[in-house]
């Protein structure tokens, strides 16, 4: 295939046309590891709340790359020297930043591949691709790991104001219809600059930063931590945990081979070799949904009942509260449910449980968002802003929840 044929364009509903900058990026996008992201939902089970939220991580990764192209253009225009090799490293690192996500992302991480974080798997994929592409990802991996000496390059990929957040807020807002998340990524990128090797936002962009942080806070409460999305993810985690428990006891459950492998074997980052990576690369949302459809008819009451809940969107009841819930408050509910369904009180834990969620739009402990003032000094956005609400956005807000079957109401 000629170089020319590889300079394709994607039509994106948010940015219009996204161009593939070169043949290497095209080949990475074409790779089965990356194509798998077409089968991984960007917002997990949020489509059970927002029917339009069916977009994928593939879509999001391309959007991030597009924003990175804009950022490189703006910084070069302002006199920041970025070599062609560095530019390419930025595109590759942002394109592959989410490649390690499993099916329904966090549900998988907390139940089946519980000791390996998706960022670690992303790095394993990048290293494997680097072997296949004869070392062409060396610099991208260095940047991704934060080992490259130009700090602002990592900040473009992973910080409190990176291309990842700019794309997912805008994209998730668009597909879910939650208008509050719609950030002005174009203007934020236009306001970017680099001072002393740190990414800064010029002072006149401060209102766009405030809007960005507010949008992030609202998207978390209204979409990512929406109580129905939350309870669906918690149920899915329990389904996978139960399936793994049964499998390890020798119960044969119908599911795809890659899913079966991860249910039968404990995998750590040390044992995650090329063979396991290849199996992981065959896992996507369809494995999980296919399994849930089969497991609805399983003899195991817990597995069958929970699987039906997701497939038919007939979920557990979830109540949010600002007060901590005492474990003993749940005991009578567990006993009643166990009696009703002829199961043990221990098994009732799968249906009745408590927990907490946190939302913090801006962290003062993390790498700050720096504002470049007109007198050329740089300060944290919290100090620069005349908005009192920015200080409150840096406070962590905790909510507590309890989940239980509707028939106990």
mmCIF file of C-alpha atoms in Angstrom:
data_model
loop_
_atom_site.group_PDB
_atom_site.id
_atom_site.type_symbol
_atom_site.label_atom_id
_atom_site.label_comp_id
_atom_site.label_asym_id
_atom_site.label_seq_id
_atom_site.Cartn_x
_atom_site.Cartn_y
_atom_site.Cartn_z
ATOM 1 C CA UNK A 1 0.000 0.000 0.000
ATOM 2 C CA UNK A 2 1.420 3.421 -0.938
ATOM 3 C CA UNK A 3 2.087 6.195 1.565
ATOM 4 C CA UNK A 4 -0.622 8.318 -0.094
ATOM 5 C CA UNK A 5 -3.300 5.678 0.521
ATOM 6 C CA UNK A 6 -2.526 5.797 4.218
ATOM 7 C CA UNK A 7 -3.270 9.504 4.652
ATOM 8 C CA UNK A 8 -6.934 8.884 5.331
ATOM 9 C CA UNK A 9 -9.507 11.090 7.020
ATOM 10 C CA UNK A 10 -12.178 10.195 9.574
ATOM 11 C CA UNK A 11 -15.469 12.032 9.744
ATOM 12 C CA UNK A 12 -16.102 12.954 13.364
ATOM 13 C CA UNK A 13 -19.432 14.444 14.511
ATOM 14 C CA UNK A 14 -17.626 16.728 16.948
ATOM 15 C CA UNK A 15 -14.565 18.087 15.129
ATOM 16 C CA UNK A 16 -15.471 17.435 11.511
ATOM 17 C CA UNK A 17 -12.626 15.785 9.620
ATOM 18 C CA UNK A 18 -9.772 14.157 11.550
ATOM 19 C CA UNK A 19 -6.665 13.547 9.460
ATOM 20 C CA UNK A 20 -4.176 10.739 9.942
ATOM 21 C CA UNK A 21 -0.819 12.545 9.886
ATOM 22 C CA UNK A 22 1.443 9.784 8.539
ATOM 23 C CA UNK A 23 1.772 6.138 7.497
ATOM 24 C CA UNK A 24 3.050 4.940 10.903
ATOM 25 C CA UNK A 25 -0.033 6.304 12.690
ATOM 26 C CA UNK A 26 -2.203 4.689 10.009
ATOM 27 C CA UNK A 27 -0.538 1.320 10.584
ATOM 28 C CA UNK A 28 -1.008 1.626 14.367
ATOM 29 C CA UNK A 29 -4.708 2.437 13.907
ATOM 30 C CA UNK A 30 -5.052 -0.563 11.582
ATOM 31 C CA UNK A 31 -3.444 -2.916 14.098
ATOM 32 C CA UNK A 32 -5.860 -5.452 15.708
ATOM 33 C CA UNK A 33 -4.866 -4.184 19.175
ATOM 34 C CA UNK A 34 -6.184 -0.733 18.295
ATOM 35 C CA UNK A 35 -9.159 -1.905 16.221
ATOM 36 C CA UNK A 36 -10.347 -3.751 19.340
ATOM 37 C CA UNK A 37 -11.174 -0.349 20.852
ATOM 38 C CA UNK A 38 -14.117 -0.163 18.431
ATOM 39 C CA UNK A 39 -15.656 -2.887 20.598
ATOM 40 C CA UNK A 40 -15.017 -1.209 23.958
ATOM 41 C CA UNK A 41 -17.642 1.291 25.103
ATOM 42 C CA UNK A 42 -16.250 4.665 26.178
ATOM 43 C CA UNK A 43 -18.811 5.191 28.941
ATOM 44 C CA UNK A 44 -19.256 1.605 30.130
ATOM 45 C CA UNK A 45 -22.865 0.905 31.075
ATOM 46 C CA UNK A 46 -23.968 4.560 30.909
ATOM 47 C CA UNK A 47 -26.073 3.710 27.850
ATOM 48 C CA UNK A 48 -28.534 2.194 30.346
ATOM 49 C CA UNK A 49 -29.148 5.802 31.472
ATOM 50 C CA UNK A 50 -28.323 7.790 28.332
ATOM 51 C CA UNK A 51 -29.366 5.723 25.289
ATOM 52 C CA UNK A 52 -27.088 7.708 22.976
ATOM 53 C CA UNK A 53 -23.921 6.932 24.941
ATOM 54 C CA UNK A 54 -22.815 4.099 22.677
ATOM 55 C CA UNK A 55 -19.589 5.679 21.442
ATOM 56 C CA UNK A 56 -16.329 3.767 21.770
ATOM 57 C CA UNK A 57 -12.780 4.183 23.004
ATOM 58 C CA UNK A 58 -11.666 4.008 19.357
ATOM 59 C CA UNK A 59 -13.625 7.167 18.662
ATOM 60 C CA UNK A 60 -12.209 8.887 21.759
ATOM 61 C CA UNK A 61 -8.580 7.974 20.953
ATOM 62 C CA UNK A 62 -8.882 9.516 17.477
ATOM 63 C CA UNK A 63 -10.428 12.644 18.987
ATOM 64 C CA UNK A 64 -7.499 12.962 21.418
ATOM 65 C CA UNK A 65 -5.026 12.644 18.541
ATOM 66 C CA UNK A 66 -6.881 15.371 16.634
ATOM 67 C CA UNK A 67 -6.681 17.736 19.641
ATOM 68 C CA UNK A 68 -2.984 16.924 20.002
ATOM 69 C CA UNK A 69 -2.444 17.970 16.367
ATOM 70 C CA UNK A 70 -4.100 21.306 17.173
ATOM 71 C CA UNK A 71 -1.976 21.730 20.316
ATOM 72 C CA UNK A 72 1.276 21.074 18.427
ATOM 73 C CA UNK A 73 0.286 23.659 15.781
ATOM 74 C CA UNK A 74 -0.545 26.298 18.421
ATOM 75 C CA UNK A 75 2.657 25.747 20.428
ATOM 76 C CA UNK A 76 4.835 25.838 17.309
ATOM 77 C CA UNK A 77 3.115 29.054 16.228
ATOM 78 C CA UNK A 78 4.080 30.544 19.610
ATOM 79 C CA UNK A 79 7.725 29.637 19.077
ATOM 80 C CA UNK A 80 7.958 26.391 21.056
ATOM 81 C CA UNK A 81 10.322 24.093 19.185
ATOM 82 C CA UNK A 82 8.855 20.613 18.741
ATOM 83 C CA UNK A 83 10.813 18.308 16.430
ATOM 84 C CA UNK A 84 9.052 15.975 13.982
ATOM 85 C CA UNK A 85 10.127 13.031 16.119
ATOM 86 C CA UNK A 86 8.650 14.629 19.264
ATOM 87 C CA UNK A 87 5.460 15.515 17.400
ATOM 88 C CA UNK A 88 5.049 11.913 16.304
ATOM 89 C CA UNK A 89 5.755 10.654 19.836
ATOM 90 C CA UNK A 90 2.965 12.881 21.160
ATOM 91 C CA UNK A 91 0.500 11.551 18.569
ATOM 92 C CA UNK A 92 1.387 7.921 19.283
ATOM 93 C CA UNK A 93 1.315 8.314 23.083
ATOM 94 C CA UNK A 94 -2.103 10.009 23.108
ATOM 95 C CA UNK A 95 -3.510 7.614 20.511
ATOM 96 C CA UNK A 96 -2.515 4.584 22.610
ATOM 97 C CA UNK A 97 -3.114 6.018 26.099
ATOM 98 C CA UNK A 98 -6.331 3.972 26.583
ATOM 99 C CA UNK A 99 -5.382 0.850 24.644
ATOM 100 C CA UNK A 100 -5.143 -1.211 27.862
ATOM 101 C CA UNK A 101 -8.797 -0.782 28.839
ATOM 102 C CA UNK A 102 -10.705 -4.018 29.264
ATOM 103 C CA UNK A 103 -14.393 -4.624 28.539
ATOM 104 C CA UNK A 104 -16.570 -2.126 30.407
ATOM 105 C CA UNK A 105 -13.267 -0.777 31.708
ATOM 106 C CA UNK A 106 -13.424 -0.474 35.470
ATOM 107 C CA UNK A 107 -15.796 -3.386 36.124
ATOM 108 C CA UNK A 108 -13.240 -5.772 34.638
ATOM 109 C CA UNK A 109 -10.340 -4.210 36.544
ATOM 110 C CA UNK A 110 -12.048 -4.670 39.892
ATOM 111 C CA UNK A 111 -13.214 -8.250 39.424
ATOM 112 C CA UNK A 112 -11.254 -10.400 36.978
ATOM 113 C CA UNK A 113 -7.902 -8.759 36.219
ATOM 114 C CA UNK A 114 -7.975 -7.166 39.637
ATOM 115 C CA UNK A 115 -4.290 -6.630 40.272
ATOM 116 C CA UNK A 116 -3.339 -4.981 36.989
ATOM 117 C CA UNK A 117 -4.264 -1.383 36.205
ATOM 118 C CA UNK A 118 -5.325 -0.469 32.668
ATOM 119 C CA UNK A 119 -2.402 1.987 32.341
ATOM 120 C CA UNK A 120 0.033 -0.860 33.006
ATOM 121 C CA UNK A 121 -1.680 -2.921 30.292
ATOM 122 C CA UNK A 122 -1.508 0.095 27.923
ATOM 123 C CA UNK A 123 2.241 0.111 28.460
ATOM 124 C CA UNK A 124 2.469 -3.638 27.778
ATOM 125 C CA UNK A 125 0.605 -3.106 24.500
ATOM 126 C CA UNK A 126 2.895 -0.195 23.572
ATOM 127 C CA UNK A 127 6.006 -2.255 24.284
ATOM 128 C CA UNK A 128 4.670 -5.127 22.182
ATOM 129 C CA UNK A 129 3.797 -2.762 19.312
ATOM 130 C CA UNK A 130 7.270 -1.249 19.624
ATOM 131 C CA UNK A 131 8.756 -4.697 18.965
ATOM 132 C CA UNK A 132 6.505 -5.164 15.923
ATOM 133 C CA UNK A 133 7.291 -1.671 14.614
ATOM 134 C CA UNK A 134 11.080 -2.009 15.086
ATOM 135 C CA UNK A 135 11.547 0.544 17.852
ATOM 136 C CA UNK A 136 9.539 3.342 16.246
ATOM 137 C CA UNK A 137 7.588 3.853 19.481
ATOM 138 C CA UNK A 138 10.690 4.368 21.671
ATOM 139 C CA UNK A 139 10.178 8.077 22.226
ATOM 140 C CA UNK A 140 6.389 7.786 22.612
ATOM 141 C CA UNK A 141 6.901 5.226 25.408
ATOM 142 C CA UNK A 142 9.455 7.492 27.098
ATOM 143 C CA UNK A 143 6.986 10.393 27.015
ATOM 144 C CA UNK A 144 4.104 8.200 28.207
ATOM 145 C CA UNK A 145 6.141 6.989 31.193
ATOM 146 C CA UNK A 146 7.183 10.551 32.090
ATOM 147 C CA UNK A 147 10.839 9.742 31.432
ATOM 148 C CA UNK A 148 11.388 12.305 28.670
ATOM 149 C CA UNK A 149 13.073 15.511 29.810
ATOM 150 C CA UNK A 150 10.432 17.880 28.369
ATOM 151 C CA UNK A 151 7.762 17.913 31.098
ATOM 152 C CA UNK A 152 5.099 19.728 29.084
ATOM 153 C CA UNK A 153 4.885 16.800 26.677
ATOM 154 C CA UNK A 154 3.665 14.472 29.439
ATOM 155 C CA UNK A 155 1.256 17.207 30.613
ATOM 156 C CA UNK A 156 -0.368 17.235 27.163
ATOM 157 C CA UNK A 157 -1.045 13.496 27.578
ATOM 158 C CA UNK A 158 -1.704 13.166 31.298
ATOM 159 C CA UNK A 159 -2.442 16.108 33.598
ATOM 160 C CA UNK A 160 -5.406 18.037 34.984
ATOM 161 C CA UNK A 161 -5.861 19.737 31.621
ATOM 162 C CA UNK A 162 -4.778 17.194 29.002
ATOM 163 C CA UNK A 163 -6.053 16.190 25.568
ATOM 164 C CA UNK A 164 -7.667 13.087 27.074
ATOM 165 C CA UNK A 165 -9.940 15.078 29.409
ATOM 166 C CA UNK A 166 -10.673 17.709 26.783
ATOM 167 C CA UNK A 167 -11.905 15.075 24.367
ATOM 168 C CA UNK A 168 -13.822 12.821 26.725
ATOM 169 C CA UNK A 169 -15.746 15.680 28.352
ATOM 170 C CA UNK A 170 -16.789 17.100 24.989
ATOM 171 C CA UNK A 171 -17.471 13.681 23.424
ATOM 172 C CA UNK A 172 -19.306 12.157 26.387
ATOM 173 C CA UNK A 173 -21.379 15.316 26.710
ATOM 174 C CA UNK A 174 -22.307 15.121 23.011
ATOM 175 C CA UNK A 175 -23.283 11.440 23.004
ATOM 176 C CA UNK A 176 -25.033 11.394 26.369
ATOM 177 C CA UNK A 177 -26.849 14.671 25.749
ATOM 178 C CA UNK A 178 -25.609 16.056 29.087
ATOM 179 C CA UNK A 179 -24.972 19.587 27.814
ATOM 180 C CA UNK A 180 -23.173 20.708 30.995
ATOM 181 C CA UNK A 181 -20.047 18.790 29.957
ATOM 182 C CA UNK A 182 -19.529 20.643 26.699
ATOM 183 C CA UNK A 183 -16.113 22.276 27.084
ATOM 184 C CA UNK A 184 -14.532 24.743 24.684
ATOM 185 C CA UNK A 185 -11.466 22.668 23.808
ATOM 186 C CA UNK A 186 -10.637 24.874 20.782
ATOM 187 C CA UNK A 187 -10.224 27.973 22.920
ATOM 188 C CA UNK A 188 -8.344 26.141 25.683
ATOM 189 C CA UNK A 189 -5.834 24.867 23.133
ATOM 190 C CA UNK A 190 -5.477 28.331 21.545
ATOM 191 C CA UNK A 191 -4.554 29.710 24.989
ATOM 192 C CA UNK A 192 -1.798 27.142 25.622
ATOM 193 C CA UNK A 193 1.866 28.043 25.923
ATOM 194 C CA UNK A 194 5.017 26.642 27.531
ATOM 195 C CA UNK A 195 7.042 28.454 30.216
ATOM 196 C CA UNK A 196 10.098 26.862 31.901
ATOM 197 C CA UNK A 197 9.134 23.548 30.303
ATOM 198 C CA UNK A 198 5.653 23.598 31.909
ATOM 199 C CA UNK A 199 2.356 23.834 30.108
ATOM 200 C CA UNK A 200 0.566 27.091 30.923
ATOM 201 C CA UNK A 201 -2.711 28.747 29.927
ATOM 202 C CA UNK A 202 -2.535 32.438 29.070
ATOM 203 C CA UNK A 203 -4.477 34.626 31.497
ATOM 204 C CA UNK A 204 -7.210 35.521 29.029
ATOM 205 C CA UNK A 205 -8.096 31.813 28.894
ATOM 206 C CA UNK A 206 -8.862 31.595 32.615
ATOM 207 C CA UNK A 207 -12.655 31.606 32.155
ATOM 208 C CA UNK A 208 -12.366 28.693 29.755
ATOM 209 C CA UNK A 209 -10.381 26.806 32.430
ATOM 210 C CA UNK A 210 -13.041 27.606 35.040
ATOM 211 C CA UNK A 211 -15.759 26.374 32.690
ATOM 212 C CA UNK A 212 -13.692 23.240 31.984
ATOM 213 C CA UNK A 213 -13.376 22.415 35.708
ATOM 214 C CA UNK A 214 -17.031 23.113 36.361
ATOM 215 C CA UNK A 215 -18.017 20.941 33.385
ATOM 216 C CA UNK A 216 -15.859 18.136 34.728
ATOM 217 C CA UNK A 217 -17.542 18.307 38.118
ATOM 218 C CA UNK A 218 -21.028 18.297 36.614
ATOM 219 C CA UNK A 219 -20.236 15.452 34.200
ATOM 220 C CA UNK A 220 -19.071 13.320 37.121
ATOM 221 C CA UNK A 221 -22.279 13.828 39.099
ATOM 222 C CA UNK A 222 -24.599 13.710 36.128
ATOM 223 C CA UNK A 223 -23.010 11.030 33.951
ATOM 224 C CA UNK A 224 -19.983 9.092 35.268
ATOM 225 C CA UNK A 225 -21.302 8.829 38.847
ATOM 226 C CA UNK A 226 -24.993 8.847 37.918
ATOM 227 C CA UNK A 227 -26.576 6.496 40.415
ATOM 228 C CA UNK A 228 -28.047 4.172 37.758
ATOM 229 C CA UNK A 229 -24.721 3.900 35.880
ATOM 230 C CA UNK A 230 -23.045 3.327 39.217
ATOM 231 C CA UNK A 231 -25.371 0.521 40.348
ATOM 232 C CA UNK A 232 -25.129 -1.162 36.915
ATOM 233 C CA UNK A 233 -21.321 -1.176 37.137
ATOM 234 C CA UNK A 234 -21.426 -2.493 40.715
ATOM 235 C CA UNK A 235 -23.747 -5.318 39.625
ATOM 236 C CA UNK A 236 -21.460 -6.172 36.690
ATOM 237 C CA UNK A 237 -18.454 -6.333 39.024
ATOM 238 C CA UNK A 238 -20.367 -8.750 41.260
ATOM 239 C CA UNK A 239 -21.421 -10.893 38.285
ATOM 240 C CA UNK A 240 -17.810 -11.256 37.147
ATOM 241 C CA UNK A 241 -16.633 -11.887 40.704
ATOM 242 C CA UNK A 242 -19.279 -14.617 41.121
ATOM 243 C CA UNK A 243 -18.457 -16.145 37.732
ATOM 244 C CA UNK A 244 -14.780 -16.284 38.690
ATOM 245 C CA UNK A 245 -15.656 -17.839 42.065
ATOM 246 C CA UNK A 246 -17.788 -20.562 40.420
ATOM 247 C CA UNK A 247 -15.191 -21.232 37.710
ATOM 248 C CA UNK A 248 -12.445 -21.705 40.321
ATOM 249 C CA UNK A 249 -14.726 -24.231 42.075
ATOM 250 C CA UNK A 250 -14.858 -26.217 38.847
ATOM 251 C CA UNK A 251 -18.279 -25.070 37.596
ATOM 252 C CA UNK A 252 -18.319 -24.897 33.808
ATOM 253 C CA UNK A 253 -19.760 -21.583 32.591
ATOM 254 C CA UNK A 254 -20.418 -20.870 28.895
ATOM 255 C CA UNK A 255 -18.268 -17.959 27.727
ATOM 256 C CA UNK A 256 -15.527 -17.079 25.236
ATOM 257 C CA UNK A 257 -12.087 -18.686 25.615
ATOM 258 C CA UNK A 258 -10.244 -15.453 26.501
ATOM 259 C CA UNK A 259 -12.801 -14.641 29.218
ATOM 260 C CA UNK A 260 -12.593 -18.187 30.568
ATOM 261 C CA UNK A 261 -8.802 -17.945 30.738
ATOM 262 C CA UNK A 262 -8.904 -14.781 32.887
ATOM 263 C CA UNK A 263 -11.563 -16.285 35.132
ATOM 264 C CA UNK A 264 -9.515 -19.455 35.679
ATOM 265 C CA UNK A 265 -6.149 -17.764 36.189
ATOM 266 C CA UNK A 266 -4.849 -15.109 38.530
ATOM 267 C CA UNK A 267 -2.831 -12.668 36.466
ATOM 268 C CA UNK A 268 -0.368 -10.148 37.923
ATOM 269 C CA UNK A 269 1.726 -7.553 36.137
ATOM 270 C CA UNK A 270 4.775 -9.844 36.563
ATOM 271 C CA UNK A 271 3.076 -12.798 34.844
ATOM 272 C CA UNK A 272 1.433 -10.715 32.089
ATOM 273 C CA UNK A 273 3.537 -12.046 29.206
ATOM 274 C CA UNK A 274 3.018 -11.697 25.423
ATOM 275 C CA UNK A 275 0.746 -14.744 25.316
ATOM 276 C CA UNK A 276 -1.583 -13.358 28.017
ATOM 277 C CA UNK A 277 -1.507 -9.952 26.350
ATOM 278 C CA UNK A 278 -2.688 -11.560 23.135
ATOM 279 C CA UNK A 279 -5.554 -13.229 24.998
ATOM 280 C CA UNK A 280 -6.436 -9.933 26.693
ATOM 281 C CA UNK A 281 -6.471 -8.283 23.251
ATOM 282 C CA UNK A 282 -9.254 -10.669 22.240
ATOM 283 C CA UNK A 283 -11.509 -9.489 25.071
ATOM 284 C CA UNK A 284 -14.135 -6.822 24.478
ATOM 285 C CA UNK A 285 -17.646 -5.796 25.556
ATOM 286 C CA UNK A 286 -19.193 -8.493 23.361
ATOM 287 C CA UNK A 287 -17.548 -11.282 25.405
ATOM 288 C CA UNK A 288 -19.200 -9.907 28.528
ATOM 289 C CA UNK A 289 -22.646 -9.268 27.036
ATOM 290 C CA UNK A 290 -22.600 -12.693 25.347
ATOM 291 C CA UNK A 291 -21.693 -14.327 28.663
ATOM 292 C CA UNK A 292 -24.418 -12.443 30.562
ATOM 293 C CA UNK A 293 -27.036 -13.632 28.077
ATOM 294 C CA UNK A 294 -26.003 -17.266 28.688
ATOM 295 C CA UNK A 295 -25.607 -16.886 32.446
ATOM 296 C CA UNK A 296 -29.218 -15.642 32.864
ATOM 297 C CA UNK A 297 -30.262 -19.293 32.606
ATOM 298 C CA UNK A 298 -27.602 -20.631 34.958
ATOM 299 C CA UNK A 299 -28.521 -22.837 37.928
ATOM 300 C CA UNK A 300 -26.662 -20.511 40.264
ATOM 301 C CA UNK A 301 -29.260 -18.122 41.727
ATOM 302 C CA UNK A 302 -26.766 -15.264 42.237
ATOM 303 C CA UNK A 303 -25.216 -15.397 38.762
ATOM 304 C CA UNK A 304 -28.552 -15.821 36.958
ATOM 305 C CA UNK A 305 -30.410 -13.127 38.890
ATOM 306 C CA UNK A 306 -27.658 -10.501 38.583
ATOM 307 C CA UNK A 307 -27.127 -11.273 34.861
ATOM 308 C CA UNK A 308 -30.847 -10.779 34.172
ATOM 309 C CA UNK A 309 -30.683 -7.407 35.911
ATOM 310 C CA UNK A 310 -28.133 -6.049 33.412
ATOM 311 C CA UNK A 311 -29.590 -7.683 30.288
ATOM 312 C CA UNK A 312 -33.122 -6.484 31.040
ATOM 313 C CA UNK A 313 -32.121 -3.245 32.805
ATOM 314 C CA UNK A 314 -34.042 -4.192 35.907
ATOM 315 C CA UNK A 315 -31.419 -3.117 38.413
ATOM 316 C CA UNK A 316 -31.018 -3.013 42.168
ATOM 317 C CA UNK A 317 -32.392 0.027 43.967
ATOM 318 C CA UNK A 318 -29.658 2.526 44.897
ATOM 319 C CA UNK A 319 -30.011 5.289 47.469
ATOM 320 C CA UNK A 320 -27.474 8.100 47.833
ATOM 321 C CA UNK A 321 -26.949 9.850 51.140
ATOM 322 C CA UNK A 322 -24.529 12.360 52.621
ATOM 323 C CA UNK A 323 -24.335 10.311 55.823
ATOM 324 C CA UNK A 324 -22.234 7.184 56.310
ATOM 325 C CA UNK A 325 -24.269 3.973 56.376
ATOM 326 C CA UNK A 326 -23.681 1.575 59.283
ATOM 327 C CA UNK A 327 -23.087 -2.057 58.293
ATOM 328 C CA UNK A 328 -25.619 -3.241 60.911
ATOM 329 C CA UNK A 329 -28.375 -1.236 59.162
ATOM 330 C CA UNK A 330 -28.089 -3.664 56.250
ATOM 331 C CA UNK A 331 -28.280 -6.838 58.318
ATOM 332 C CA UNK A 332 -32.113 -7.049 58.633
ATOM 333 C CA UNK A 333 -32.423 -6.513 54.849
ATOM 334 C CA UNK A 334 -29.928 -9.302 54.166
ATOM 335 C CA UNK A 335 -31.704 -11.691 56.492
ATOM 336 C CA UNK A 336 -35.111 -10.943 54.928
ATOM 337 C CA UNK A 337 -33.782 -11.349 51.362
ATOM 338 C CA UNK A 338 -31.947 -14.590 52.256
ATOM 339 C CA UNK A 339 -35.135 -16.041 53.736
ATOM 340 C CA UNK A 340 -37.274 -14.984 50.749
ATOM 341 C CA UNK A 341 -34.911 -16.582 48.227
ATOM 342 C CA UNK A 342 -33.652 -19.564 50.192
ATOM 343 C CA UNK A 343 -29.992 -18.448 50.115
ATOM 344 C CA UNK A 344 -27.443 -17.829 52.863
ATOM 345 C CA UNK A 345 -27.001 -14.394 54.462
ATOM 346 C CA UNK A 346 -23.424 -14.404 53.067
ATOM 347 C CA UNK A 347 -24.834 -14.832 49.546
ATOM 348 C CA UNK A 348 -27.227 -11.937 50.181
ATOM 349 C CA UNK A 349 -24.104 -9.717 50.265
ATOM 350 C CA UNK A 350 -24.138 -9.896 46.469
ATOM 351 C CA UNK A 351 -27.481 -8.057 46.437
ATOM 352 C CA UNK A 352 -27.286 -5.787 49.478
ATOM 353 C CA UNK A 353 -24.181 -3.670 50.000
ATOM 354 C CA UNK A 354 -22.914 -0.186 50.675
ATOM 355 C CA UNK A 355 -20.062 2.032 49.504
ATOM 356 C CA UNK A 356 -19.018 5.580 48.721
ATOM 357 C CA UNK A 357 -18.158 7.744 45.725
ATOM 358 C CA UNK A 358 -15.932 10.811 45.538
ATOM 359 C CA UNK A 359 -15.911 13.733 43.161
ATOM 360 C CA UNK A 360 -13.070 16.226 43.000
ATOM 361 C CA UNK A 361 -12.886 18.401 39.891
ATOM 362 C CA UNK A 362 -9.454 19.836 40.684
ATOM 363 C CA UNK A 363 -6.716 18.537 42.932
ATOM 364 C CA UNK A 364 -4.324 20.918 44.681
ATOM 365 C CA UNK A 365 -1.997 17.981 45.417
ATOM 366 C CA UNK A 366 -1.587 16.995 41.748
ATOM 367 C CA UNK A 367 0.342 18.899 39.103
ATOM 368 C CA UNK A 368 -1.514 22.264 39.027
ATOM 369 C CA UNK A 369 -3.080 24.032 36.058
ATOM 370 C CA UNK A 370 -0.755 27.016 35.645
ATOM 371 C CA UNK A 371 -1.949 30.437 34.498
ATOM 372 C CA UNK A 372 0.515 32.739 32.682
ATOM 373 C CA UNK A 373 -0.303 36.261 33.836
ATOM 374 C CA UNK A 374 0.207 39.442 31.822
ATOM 375 C CA UNK A 375 3.298 40.331 33.881
ATOM 376 C CA UNK A 376 4.805 36.957 32.850
ATOM 377 C CA UNK A 377 4.465 35.391 36.299
ATOM 378 C CA UNK A 378 2.890 31.949 36.592
ATOM 379 C CA UNK A 379 0.461 30.871 39.288
ATOM 380 C CA UNK A 380 -1.986 28.091 40.143
ATOM 381 C CA UNK A 381 -5.431 28.637 38.612
ATOM 382 C CA UNK A 382 -6.927 28.577 42.143
ATOM 383 C CA UNK A 383 -4.893 31.697 43.034
ATOM 384 C CA UNK A 384 -5.548 33.457 39.722
ATOM 385 C CA UNK A 385 -9.279 32.942 39.640
ATOM 386 C CA UNK A 386 -11.679 35.497 41.079
ATOM 387 C CA UNK A 387 -14.262 32.731 41.229
ATOM 388 C CA UNK A 388 -14.788 31.553 44.781
ATOM 389 C CA UNK A 389 -16.325 28.337 43.456
ATOM 390 C CA UNK A 390 -12.938 27.190 42.096
ATOM 391 C CA UNK A 391 -11.711 26.793 45.664
ATOM 392 C CA UNK A 392 -14.736 24.641 46.413
ATOM 393 C CA UNK A 393 -14.079 22.592 43.254
ATOM 394 C CA UNK A 394 -10.768 21.522 44.750
ATOM 395 C CA UNK A 395 -12.543 20.034 47.766
ATOM 396 C CA UNK A 396 -13.380 16.353 47.560
ATOM 397 C CA UNK A 397 -17.118 15.686 47.899
ATOM 398 C CA UNK A 398 -18.092 12.234 49.189
ATOM 399 C CA UNK A 399 -21.485 10.596 48.877
ATOM 400 C CA UNK A 400 -22.485 7.273 50.387
ATOM 401 C CA UNK A 401 -24.772 4.710 48.810
ATOM 402 C CA UNK A 402 -26.673 1.562 49.668
ATOM 403 C CA UNK A 403 -27.938 -0.934 47.087
ATOM 404 C CA UNK A 404 -30.681 -3.496 47.640
ATOM 405 C CA UNK A 405 -33.353 -5.386 45.654
ATOM 406 C CA UNK A 406 -36.492 -3.405 44.835
ATOM 407 C CA UNK A 407 -38.784 -5.992 46.419
ATOM 408 C CA UNK A 408 -37.369 -5.066 49.843
ATOM 409 C CA UNK A 409 -38.836 -1.563 49.587
#
